[in-house]
mmCIF file of C-alpha atoms and ligand atoms in Angstrom:
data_model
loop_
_atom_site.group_PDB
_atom_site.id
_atom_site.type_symbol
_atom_site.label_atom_id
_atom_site.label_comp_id
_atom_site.label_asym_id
_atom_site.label_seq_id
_atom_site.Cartn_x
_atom_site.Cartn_y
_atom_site.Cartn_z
ATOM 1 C CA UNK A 187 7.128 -2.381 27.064
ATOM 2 C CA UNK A 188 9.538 0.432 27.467
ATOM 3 C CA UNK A 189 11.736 0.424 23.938
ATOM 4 C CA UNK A 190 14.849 2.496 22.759
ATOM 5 C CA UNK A 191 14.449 2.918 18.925
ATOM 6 C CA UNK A 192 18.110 3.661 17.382
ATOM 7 C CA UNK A 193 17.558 5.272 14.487
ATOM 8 C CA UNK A 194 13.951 6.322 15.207
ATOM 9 C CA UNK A 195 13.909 9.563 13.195
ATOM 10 C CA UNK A 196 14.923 7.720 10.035
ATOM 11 C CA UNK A 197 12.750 6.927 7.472
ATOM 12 C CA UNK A 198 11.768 2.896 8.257
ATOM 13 C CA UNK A 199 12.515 3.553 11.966
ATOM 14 C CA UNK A 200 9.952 6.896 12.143
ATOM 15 C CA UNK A 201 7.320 4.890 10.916
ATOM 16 C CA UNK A 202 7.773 2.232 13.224
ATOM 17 C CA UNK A 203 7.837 4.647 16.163
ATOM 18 C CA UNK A 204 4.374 5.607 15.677
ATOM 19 C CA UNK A 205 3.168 1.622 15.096
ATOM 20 C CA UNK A 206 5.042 1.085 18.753
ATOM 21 C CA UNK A 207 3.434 4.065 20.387
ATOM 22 C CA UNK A 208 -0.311 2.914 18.808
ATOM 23 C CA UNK A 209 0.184 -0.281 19.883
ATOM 24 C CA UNK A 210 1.036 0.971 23.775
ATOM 25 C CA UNK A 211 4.166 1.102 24.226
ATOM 26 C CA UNK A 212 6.518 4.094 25.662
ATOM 27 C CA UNK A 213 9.373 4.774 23.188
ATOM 28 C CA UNK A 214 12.937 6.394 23.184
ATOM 29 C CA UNK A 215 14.401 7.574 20.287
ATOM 30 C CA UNK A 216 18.371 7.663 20.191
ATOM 31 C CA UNK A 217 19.363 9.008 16.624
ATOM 32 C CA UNK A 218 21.967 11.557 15.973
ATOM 33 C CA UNK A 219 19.946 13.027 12.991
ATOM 34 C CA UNK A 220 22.325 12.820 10.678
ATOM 35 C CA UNK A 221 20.071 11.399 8.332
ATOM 36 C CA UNK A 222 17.444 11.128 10.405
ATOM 37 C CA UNK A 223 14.444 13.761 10.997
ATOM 38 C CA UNK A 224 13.383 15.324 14.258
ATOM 39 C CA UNK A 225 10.094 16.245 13.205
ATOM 40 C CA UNK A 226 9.521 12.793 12.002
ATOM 41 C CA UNK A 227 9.710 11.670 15.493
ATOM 42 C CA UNK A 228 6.147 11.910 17.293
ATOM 43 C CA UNK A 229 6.429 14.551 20.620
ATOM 44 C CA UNK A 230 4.935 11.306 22.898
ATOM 45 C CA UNK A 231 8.364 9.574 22.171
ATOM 46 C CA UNK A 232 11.378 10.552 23.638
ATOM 47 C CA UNK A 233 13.950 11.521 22.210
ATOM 48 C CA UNK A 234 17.944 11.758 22.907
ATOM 49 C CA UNK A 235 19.839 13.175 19.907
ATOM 50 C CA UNK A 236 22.935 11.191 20.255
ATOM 51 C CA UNK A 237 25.704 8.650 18.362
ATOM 52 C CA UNK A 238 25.844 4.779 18.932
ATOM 53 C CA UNK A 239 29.499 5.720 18.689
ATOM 54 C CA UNK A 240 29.175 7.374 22.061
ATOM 55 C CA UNK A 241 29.333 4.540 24.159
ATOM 56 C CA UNK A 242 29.456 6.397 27.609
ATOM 57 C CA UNK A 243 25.945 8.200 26.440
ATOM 58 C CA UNK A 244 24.544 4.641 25.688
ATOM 59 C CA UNK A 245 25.091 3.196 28.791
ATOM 60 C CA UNK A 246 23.861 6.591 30.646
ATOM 61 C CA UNK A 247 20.365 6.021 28.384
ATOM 62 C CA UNK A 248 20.096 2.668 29.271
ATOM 63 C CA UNK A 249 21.301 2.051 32.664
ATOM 64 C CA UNK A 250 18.460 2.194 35.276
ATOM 65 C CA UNK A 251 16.155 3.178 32.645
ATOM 66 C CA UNK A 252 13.836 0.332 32.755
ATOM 67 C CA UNK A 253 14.193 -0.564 28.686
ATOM 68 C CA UNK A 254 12.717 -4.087 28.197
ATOM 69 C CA UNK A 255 14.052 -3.713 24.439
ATOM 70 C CA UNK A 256 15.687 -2.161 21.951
ATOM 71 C CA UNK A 257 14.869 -2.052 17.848
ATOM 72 C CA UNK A 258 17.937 -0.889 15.943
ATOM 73 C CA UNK A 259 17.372 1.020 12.439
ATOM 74 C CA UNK A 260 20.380 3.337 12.423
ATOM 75 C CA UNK A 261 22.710 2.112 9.954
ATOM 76 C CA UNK A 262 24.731 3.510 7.046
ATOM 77 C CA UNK A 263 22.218 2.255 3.446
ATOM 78 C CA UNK A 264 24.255 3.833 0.393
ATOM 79 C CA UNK A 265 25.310 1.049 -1.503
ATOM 80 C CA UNK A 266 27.595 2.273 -3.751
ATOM 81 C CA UNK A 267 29.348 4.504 -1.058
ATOM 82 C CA UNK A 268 29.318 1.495 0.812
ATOM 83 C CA UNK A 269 32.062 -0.289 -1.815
ATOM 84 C CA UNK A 270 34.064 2.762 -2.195
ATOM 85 C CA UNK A 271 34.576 3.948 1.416
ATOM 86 C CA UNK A 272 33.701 0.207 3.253
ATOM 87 C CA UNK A 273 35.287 0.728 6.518
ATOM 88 C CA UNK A 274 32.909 3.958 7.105
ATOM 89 C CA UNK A 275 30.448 1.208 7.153
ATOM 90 C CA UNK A 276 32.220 -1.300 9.012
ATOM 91 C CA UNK A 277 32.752 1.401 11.812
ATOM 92 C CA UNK A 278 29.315 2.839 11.512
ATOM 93 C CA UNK A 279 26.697 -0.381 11.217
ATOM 94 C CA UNK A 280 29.144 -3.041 12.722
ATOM 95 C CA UNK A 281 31.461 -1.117 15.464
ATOM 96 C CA UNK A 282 28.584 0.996 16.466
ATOM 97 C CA UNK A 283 26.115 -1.890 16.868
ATOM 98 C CA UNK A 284 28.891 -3.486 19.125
ATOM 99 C CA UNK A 285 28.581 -0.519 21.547
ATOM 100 C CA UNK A 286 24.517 -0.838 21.510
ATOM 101 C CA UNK A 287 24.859 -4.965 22.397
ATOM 102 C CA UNK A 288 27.402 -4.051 24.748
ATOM 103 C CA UNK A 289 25.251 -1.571 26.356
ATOM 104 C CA UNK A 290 22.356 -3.621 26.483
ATOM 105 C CA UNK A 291 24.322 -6.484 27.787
ATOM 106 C CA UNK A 292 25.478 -4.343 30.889
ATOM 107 C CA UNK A 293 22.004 -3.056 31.269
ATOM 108 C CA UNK A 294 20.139 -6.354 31.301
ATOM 109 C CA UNK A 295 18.178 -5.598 28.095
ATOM 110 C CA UNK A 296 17.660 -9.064 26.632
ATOM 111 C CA UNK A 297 15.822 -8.439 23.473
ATOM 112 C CA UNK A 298 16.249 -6.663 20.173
ATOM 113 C CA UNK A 299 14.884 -6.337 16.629
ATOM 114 C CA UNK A 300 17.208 -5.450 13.746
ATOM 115 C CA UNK A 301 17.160 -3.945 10.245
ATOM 116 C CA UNK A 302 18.880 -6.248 8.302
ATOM 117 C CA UNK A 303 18.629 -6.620 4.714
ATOM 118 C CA UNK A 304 17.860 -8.880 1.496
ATOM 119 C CA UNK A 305 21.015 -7.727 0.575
ATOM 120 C CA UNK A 306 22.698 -10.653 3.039
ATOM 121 C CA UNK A 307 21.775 -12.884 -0.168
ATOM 122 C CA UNK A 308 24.112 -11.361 -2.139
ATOM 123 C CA UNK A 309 22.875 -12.742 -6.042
ATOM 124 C CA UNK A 310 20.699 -15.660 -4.631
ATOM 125 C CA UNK A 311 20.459 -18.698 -7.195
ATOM 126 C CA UNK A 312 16.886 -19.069 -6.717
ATOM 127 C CA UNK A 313 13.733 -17.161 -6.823
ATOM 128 C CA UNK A 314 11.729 -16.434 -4.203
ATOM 129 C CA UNK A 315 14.318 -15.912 -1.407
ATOM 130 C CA UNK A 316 13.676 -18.237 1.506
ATOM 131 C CA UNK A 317 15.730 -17.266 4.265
ATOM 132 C CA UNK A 318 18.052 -20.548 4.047
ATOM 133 C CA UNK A 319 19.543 -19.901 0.946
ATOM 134 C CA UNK A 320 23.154 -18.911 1.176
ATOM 135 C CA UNK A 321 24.458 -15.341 2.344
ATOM 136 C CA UNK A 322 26.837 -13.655 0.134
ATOM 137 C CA UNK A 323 26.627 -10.156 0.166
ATOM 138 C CA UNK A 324 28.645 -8.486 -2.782
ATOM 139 C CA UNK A 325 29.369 -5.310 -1.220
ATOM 140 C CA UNK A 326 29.814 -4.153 2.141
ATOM 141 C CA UNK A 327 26.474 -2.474 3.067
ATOM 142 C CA UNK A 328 25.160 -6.423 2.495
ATOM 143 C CA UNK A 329 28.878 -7.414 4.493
ATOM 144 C CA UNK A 330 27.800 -5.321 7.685
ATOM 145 C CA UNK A 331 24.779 -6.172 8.321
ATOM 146 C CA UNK A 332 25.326 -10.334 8.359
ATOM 147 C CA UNK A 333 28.537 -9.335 10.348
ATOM 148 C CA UNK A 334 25.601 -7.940 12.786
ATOM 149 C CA UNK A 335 23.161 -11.088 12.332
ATOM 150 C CA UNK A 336 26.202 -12.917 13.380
ATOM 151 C CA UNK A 337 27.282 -10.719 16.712
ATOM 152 C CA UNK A 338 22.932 -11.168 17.228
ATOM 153 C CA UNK A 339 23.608 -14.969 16.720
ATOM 154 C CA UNK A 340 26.151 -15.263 18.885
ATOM 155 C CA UNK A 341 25.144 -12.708 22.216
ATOM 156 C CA UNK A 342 21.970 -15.063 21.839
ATOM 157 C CA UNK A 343 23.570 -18.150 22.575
ATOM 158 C CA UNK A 344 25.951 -17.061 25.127
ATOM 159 C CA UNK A 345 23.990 -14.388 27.046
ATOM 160 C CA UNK A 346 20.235 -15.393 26.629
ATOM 161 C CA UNK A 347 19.660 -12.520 24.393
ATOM 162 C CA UNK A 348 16.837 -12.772 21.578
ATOM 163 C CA UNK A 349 16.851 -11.289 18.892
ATOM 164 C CA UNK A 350 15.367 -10.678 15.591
ATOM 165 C CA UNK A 351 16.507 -10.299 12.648
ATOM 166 C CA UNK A 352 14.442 -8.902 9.790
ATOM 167 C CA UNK A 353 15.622 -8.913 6.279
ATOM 168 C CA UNK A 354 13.668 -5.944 4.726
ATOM 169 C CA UNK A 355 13.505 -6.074 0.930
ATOM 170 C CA UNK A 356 12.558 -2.913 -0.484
ATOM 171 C CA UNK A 357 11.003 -0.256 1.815
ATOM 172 C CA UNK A 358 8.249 1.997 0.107
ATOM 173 C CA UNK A 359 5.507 4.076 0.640
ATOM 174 C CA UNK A 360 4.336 6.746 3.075
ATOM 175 C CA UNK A 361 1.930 7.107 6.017
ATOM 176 C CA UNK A 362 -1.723 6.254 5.160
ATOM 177 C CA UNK A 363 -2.477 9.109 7.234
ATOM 178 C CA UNK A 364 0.544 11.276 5.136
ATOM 179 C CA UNK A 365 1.808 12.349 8.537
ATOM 180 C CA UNK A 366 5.470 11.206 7.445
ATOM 181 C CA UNK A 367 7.244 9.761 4.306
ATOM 182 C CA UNK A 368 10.626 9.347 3.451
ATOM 183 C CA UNK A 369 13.067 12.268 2.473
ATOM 184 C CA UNK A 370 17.179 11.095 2.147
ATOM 185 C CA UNK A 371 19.241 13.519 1.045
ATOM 186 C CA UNK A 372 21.058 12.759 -1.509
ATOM 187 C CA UNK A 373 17.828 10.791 -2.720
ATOM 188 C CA UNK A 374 19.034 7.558 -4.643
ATOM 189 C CA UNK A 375 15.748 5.227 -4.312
ATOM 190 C CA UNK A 376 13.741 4.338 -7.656
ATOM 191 C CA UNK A 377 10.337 5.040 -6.060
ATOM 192 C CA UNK A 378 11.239 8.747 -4.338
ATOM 193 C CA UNK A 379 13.079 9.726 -7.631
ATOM 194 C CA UNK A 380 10.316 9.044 -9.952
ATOM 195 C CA UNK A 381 7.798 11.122 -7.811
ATOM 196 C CA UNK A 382 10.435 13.681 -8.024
ATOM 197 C CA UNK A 383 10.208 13.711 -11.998
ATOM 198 C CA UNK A 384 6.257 14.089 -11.252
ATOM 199 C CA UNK A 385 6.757 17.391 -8.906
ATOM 200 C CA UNK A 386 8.905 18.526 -11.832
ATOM 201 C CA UNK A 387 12.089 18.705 -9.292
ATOM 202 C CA UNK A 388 14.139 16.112 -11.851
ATOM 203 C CA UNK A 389 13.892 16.346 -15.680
ATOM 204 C CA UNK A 390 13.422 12.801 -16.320
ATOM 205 C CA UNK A 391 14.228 9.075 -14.438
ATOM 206 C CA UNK A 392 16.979 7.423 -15.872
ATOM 207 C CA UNK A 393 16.960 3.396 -16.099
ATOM 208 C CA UNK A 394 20.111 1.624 -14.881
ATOM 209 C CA UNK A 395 20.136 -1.158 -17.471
ATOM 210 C CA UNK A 396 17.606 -2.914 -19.945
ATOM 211 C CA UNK A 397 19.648 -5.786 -20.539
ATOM 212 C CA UNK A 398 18.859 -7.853 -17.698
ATOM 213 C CA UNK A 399 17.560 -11.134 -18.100
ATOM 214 C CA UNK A 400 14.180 -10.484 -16.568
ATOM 215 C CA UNK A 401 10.891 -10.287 -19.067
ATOM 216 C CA UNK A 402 11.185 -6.366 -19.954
ATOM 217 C CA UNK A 403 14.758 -6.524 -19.489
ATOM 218 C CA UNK A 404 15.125 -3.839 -16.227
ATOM 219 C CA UNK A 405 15.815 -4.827 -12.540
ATOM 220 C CA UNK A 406 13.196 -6.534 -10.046
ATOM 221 C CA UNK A 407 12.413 -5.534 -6.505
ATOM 222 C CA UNK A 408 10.092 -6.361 -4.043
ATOM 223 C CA UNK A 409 8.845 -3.560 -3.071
ATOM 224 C CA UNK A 410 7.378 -3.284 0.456
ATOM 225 C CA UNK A 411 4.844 -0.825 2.571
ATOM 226 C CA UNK A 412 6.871 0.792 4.903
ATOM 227 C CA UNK A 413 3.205 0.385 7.064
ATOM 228 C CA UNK A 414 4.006 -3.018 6.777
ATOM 229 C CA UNK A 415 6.976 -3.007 8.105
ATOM 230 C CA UNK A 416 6.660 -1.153 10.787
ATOM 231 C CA UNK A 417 3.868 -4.051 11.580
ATOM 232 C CA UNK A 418 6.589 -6.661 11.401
ATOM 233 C CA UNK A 419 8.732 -5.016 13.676
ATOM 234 C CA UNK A 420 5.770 -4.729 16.349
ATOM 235 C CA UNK A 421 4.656 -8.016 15.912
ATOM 236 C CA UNK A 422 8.736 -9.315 16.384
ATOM 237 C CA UNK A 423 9.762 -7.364 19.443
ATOM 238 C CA UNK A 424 6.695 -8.434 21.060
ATOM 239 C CA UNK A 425 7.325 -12.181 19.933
ATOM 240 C CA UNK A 426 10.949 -12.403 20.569
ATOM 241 C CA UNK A 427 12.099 -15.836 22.223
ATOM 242 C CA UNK A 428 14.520 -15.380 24.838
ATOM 243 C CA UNK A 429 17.840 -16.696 23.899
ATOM 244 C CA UNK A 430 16.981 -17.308 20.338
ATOM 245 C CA UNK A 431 18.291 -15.140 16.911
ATOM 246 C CA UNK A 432 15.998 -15.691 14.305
ATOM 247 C CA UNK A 433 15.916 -13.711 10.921
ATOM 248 C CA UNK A 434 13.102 -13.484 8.403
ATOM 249 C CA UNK A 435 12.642 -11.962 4.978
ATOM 250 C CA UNK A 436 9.850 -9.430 5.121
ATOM 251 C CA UNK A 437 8.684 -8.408 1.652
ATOM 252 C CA UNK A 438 5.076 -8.742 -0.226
ATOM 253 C CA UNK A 439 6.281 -11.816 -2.143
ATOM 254 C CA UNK A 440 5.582 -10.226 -5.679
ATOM 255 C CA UNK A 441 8.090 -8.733 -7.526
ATOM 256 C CA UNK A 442 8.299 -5.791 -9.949
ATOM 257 C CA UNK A 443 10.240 -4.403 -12.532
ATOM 258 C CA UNK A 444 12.076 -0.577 -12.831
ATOM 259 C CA UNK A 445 9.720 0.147 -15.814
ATOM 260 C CA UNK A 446 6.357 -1.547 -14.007
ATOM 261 C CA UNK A 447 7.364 1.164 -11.298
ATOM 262 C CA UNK A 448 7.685 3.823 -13.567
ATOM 263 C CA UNK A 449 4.675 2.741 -15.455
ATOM 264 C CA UNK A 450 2.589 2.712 -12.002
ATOM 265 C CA UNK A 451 3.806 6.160 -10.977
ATOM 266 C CA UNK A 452 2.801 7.483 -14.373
ATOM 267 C CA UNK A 453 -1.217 6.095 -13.017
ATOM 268 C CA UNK A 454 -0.569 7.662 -10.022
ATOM 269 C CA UNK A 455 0.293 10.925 -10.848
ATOM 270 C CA UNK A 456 -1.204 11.656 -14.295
ATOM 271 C CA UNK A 457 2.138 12.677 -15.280
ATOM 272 C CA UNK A 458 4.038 12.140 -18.349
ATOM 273 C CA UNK A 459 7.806 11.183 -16.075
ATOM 274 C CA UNK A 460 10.179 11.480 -19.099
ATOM 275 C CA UNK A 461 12.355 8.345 -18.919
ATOM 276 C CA UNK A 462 15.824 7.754 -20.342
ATOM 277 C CA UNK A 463 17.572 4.077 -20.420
ATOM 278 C CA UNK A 464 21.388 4.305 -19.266
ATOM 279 C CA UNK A 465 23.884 1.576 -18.237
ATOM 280 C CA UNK A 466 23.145 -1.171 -15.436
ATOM 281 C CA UNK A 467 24.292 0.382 -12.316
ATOM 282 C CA UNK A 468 27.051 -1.862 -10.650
ATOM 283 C CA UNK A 469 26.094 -4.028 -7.866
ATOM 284 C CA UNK A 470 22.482 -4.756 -8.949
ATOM 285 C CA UNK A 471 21.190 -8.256 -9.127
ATOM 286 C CA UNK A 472 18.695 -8.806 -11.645
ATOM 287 C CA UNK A 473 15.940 -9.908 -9.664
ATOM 288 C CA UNK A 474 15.137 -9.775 -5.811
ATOM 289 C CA UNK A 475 11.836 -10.848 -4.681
ATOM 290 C CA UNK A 476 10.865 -12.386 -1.051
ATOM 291 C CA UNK A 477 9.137 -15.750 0.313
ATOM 292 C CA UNK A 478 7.791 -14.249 3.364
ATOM 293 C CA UNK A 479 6.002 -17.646 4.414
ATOM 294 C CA UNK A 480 8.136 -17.675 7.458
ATOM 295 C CA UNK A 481 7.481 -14.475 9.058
ATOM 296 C CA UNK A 482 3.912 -15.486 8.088
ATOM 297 C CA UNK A 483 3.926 -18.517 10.227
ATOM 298 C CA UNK A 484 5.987 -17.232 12.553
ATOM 299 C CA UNK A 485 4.344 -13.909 13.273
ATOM 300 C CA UNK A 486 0.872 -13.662 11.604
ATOM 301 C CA UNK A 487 2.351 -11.064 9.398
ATOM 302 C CA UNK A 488 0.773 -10.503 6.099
ATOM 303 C CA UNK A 489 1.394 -7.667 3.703
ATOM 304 C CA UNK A 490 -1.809 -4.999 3.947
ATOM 305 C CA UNK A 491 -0.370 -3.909 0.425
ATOM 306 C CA UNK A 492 0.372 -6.137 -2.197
ATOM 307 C CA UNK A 493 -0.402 -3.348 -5.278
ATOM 308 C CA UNK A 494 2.975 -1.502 -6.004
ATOM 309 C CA UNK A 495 0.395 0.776 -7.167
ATOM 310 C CA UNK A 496 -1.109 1.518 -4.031
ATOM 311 C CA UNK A 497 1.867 1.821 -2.391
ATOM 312 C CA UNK A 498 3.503 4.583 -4.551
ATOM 313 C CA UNK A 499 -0.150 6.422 -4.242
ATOM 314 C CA UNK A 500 0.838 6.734 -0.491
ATOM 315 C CA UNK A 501 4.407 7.770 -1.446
ATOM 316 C CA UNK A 502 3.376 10.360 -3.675
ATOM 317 C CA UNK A 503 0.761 11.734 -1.051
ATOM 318 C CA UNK A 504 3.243 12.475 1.095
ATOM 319 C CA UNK A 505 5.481 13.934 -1.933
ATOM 320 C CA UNK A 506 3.089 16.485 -3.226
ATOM 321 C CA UNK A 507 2.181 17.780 0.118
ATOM 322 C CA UNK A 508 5.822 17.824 1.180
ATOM 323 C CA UNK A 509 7.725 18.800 -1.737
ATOM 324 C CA UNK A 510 10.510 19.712 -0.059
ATOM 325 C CA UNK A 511 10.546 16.460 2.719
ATOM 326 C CA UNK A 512 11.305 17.481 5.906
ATOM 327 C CA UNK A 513 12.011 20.875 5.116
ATOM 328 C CA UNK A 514 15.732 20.839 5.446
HETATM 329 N N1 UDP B 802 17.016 2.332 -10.327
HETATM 330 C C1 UDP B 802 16.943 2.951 -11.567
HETATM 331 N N2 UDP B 802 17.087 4.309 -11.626
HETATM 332 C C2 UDP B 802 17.307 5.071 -10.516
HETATM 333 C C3 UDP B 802 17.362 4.432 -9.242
HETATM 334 C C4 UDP B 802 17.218 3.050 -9.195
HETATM 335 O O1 UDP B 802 16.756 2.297 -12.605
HETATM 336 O O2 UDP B 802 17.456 6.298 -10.655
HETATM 337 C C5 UDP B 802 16.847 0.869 -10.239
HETATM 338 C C6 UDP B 802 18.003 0.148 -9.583
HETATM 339 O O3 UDP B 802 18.979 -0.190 -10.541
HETATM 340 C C7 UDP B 802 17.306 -1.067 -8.986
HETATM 341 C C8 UDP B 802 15.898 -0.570 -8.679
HETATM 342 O O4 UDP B 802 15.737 0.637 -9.428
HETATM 343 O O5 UDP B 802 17.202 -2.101 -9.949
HETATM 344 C C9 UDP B 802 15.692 -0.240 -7.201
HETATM 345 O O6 UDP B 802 16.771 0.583 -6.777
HETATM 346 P P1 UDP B 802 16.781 1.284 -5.366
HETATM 347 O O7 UDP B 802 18.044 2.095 -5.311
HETATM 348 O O8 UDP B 802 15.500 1.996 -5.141
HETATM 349 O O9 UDP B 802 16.837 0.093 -4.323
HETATM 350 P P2 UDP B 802 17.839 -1.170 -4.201
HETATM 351 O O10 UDP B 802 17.188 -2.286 -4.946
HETATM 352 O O11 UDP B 802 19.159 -0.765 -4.751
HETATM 353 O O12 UDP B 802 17.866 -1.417 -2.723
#
């Protein structure tokens, strides 16, 4: 298939580029790099460095160009920002996406893959997550991306798109082959700041809250191979059924806490990562872990890694031999 990637140079969308191109299919790239890298983007893609705001440049890319689908990664992902400047994200990851669905509509591009999030669930009352428990995002990053899963939901009944909708918990992890890895500037993720303790760019990790009640009192995430991912998404844009949204929660199913994390990157490394215990950051749900059964039976998808600690091994790989990310 021929597929336009928005937000291809980004860190989950890079590494899904390359699982598209190995699994034979031609790829475009549209990102506008502002968070995204160019060299993260393999030189068999193409690539047009543009906005999803530019809605005249959309429809030139797709009109006549033969796309048979479209994945869509480029989104706004700061949390906090997202609660203290929320229409930046509303314009950004819900106006934006408007102009993509519009242009696809016009260019007879009927199916589509989306980054959504766990963070639909808001604080979900039970543990795993299934994906039919209620959606209540508590702050507008989770807000903007149902408001997209319901634009998906609704194009797919009334123009026979189909879409899916995957609900990433949290991305981690490198390239096996260390060829990319993920660099965000400012850096806010647990996993990325820890290794940055290790490389001796950060004096020490601090721990947002030890009070939570979870068994060693600090946060849980599921914490998923961004490999992984980047299988889902393959395995979905292939599978898509025509005129149908679907979402599913793709995460390994096993969750683990802030100082299990720290405690694996410690193995990893062989460093000492000095840690210091501070106040709960606001926002954060105790404990977030996935049932991916449905994306299993679904999509024969299956985590390759289930070890956090293999995971972070491939993240810090791609640290130490790229101290400085990207290079910007
Ligand atoms: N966290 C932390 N210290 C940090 C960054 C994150 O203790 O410097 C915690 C955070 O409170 C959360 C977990 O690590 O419980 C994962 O946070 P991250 O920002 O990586 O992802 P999120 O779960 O917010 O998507």
């Amino acid at each position: 298939m021929k597929l336009l990637v928005c937000g291809g140079a980004g860190y989950v969308g890079s590494h899904c580029v390359r699982r598209l191109l190995a699994g034979g299919h031609e790829v475009v790239v549209f990102d506008n790099l502002c968070a995204g890298h160019r060299e993260a983007v393999p030189a068999s893609a193409g690539f047009v460095e543009g906005d999803l705001a530019d809605a005249d440049l959309l429809r030139r890319t797709l009109d006549g160009g033969g796309f048979d689908g479209a994945l869509h990664f480029a989104a706004f992902l700061n949390v906090g920002e997202s609660v203290n400047v929320p229409l930046k994200y509303y314009r950004n990851n819900v106006a934006n996406t408007l102009n993509l669905l519009e242009a696809l509509e016009a260019s007879g591009v009927r199916r589509i893959v989306f980054s959504s999030t766990c963070a639909v669930y808001g604080e979900p009352p039970e543990m795993p997550i299934r994906e039919d428990l209620p959606k209540n995002p508590i702050n507008p990053y989770g807000t903007t991306k149902l408001a997209v899963e319901w634009m998906l939901r609704d194009a797919c009944a009334a123009w026979g798109l189909g879409a899916v909708a995957l609900r990433y918990f949290n991305a981690a992890g490198a390239s096996a082959d260390g060829v990319i890895g993920e660099d965000h500037d400012p850096e806010i993720h647990l996993i990325p700041l820890v290794l940055q303790v290790a490389l001796g760019q950060r004096e020490k990790i601090f721990i947002f809250g030890t009070d939570y009640p979870t068994p060693d009192g600090t946060c849980i995430r599921d914490y998923v191979h961004v490999e992984d991912l980047a299988e889902a998404h393959l395995r979905a844009i292939e599978g898509v059924a025509p005129g149908r949204f679907e979402a599913f929660n793709v995460g390994t199913g096993r969750g683990n806490s802030v100082r299990e994390i720290i405690a694996a990157a410690r193995e990893v490394t062989g460093h000492a990562i000095p840690a210091e215990e501070t106040d709960r950051r606001p926002g954060d749900p105790p404990m977030l872990y996935a049932a991916p059964d449905k994306i299993g039976a679904r999509f024969d998808w299956a985590p390759r890694y289930t070890e956090v600690r293999e995971t972070i091994a491939t993240a810090w790989a791609w640290h130490r031999a790229n101290p400085r990310g990207f290079g910007k």
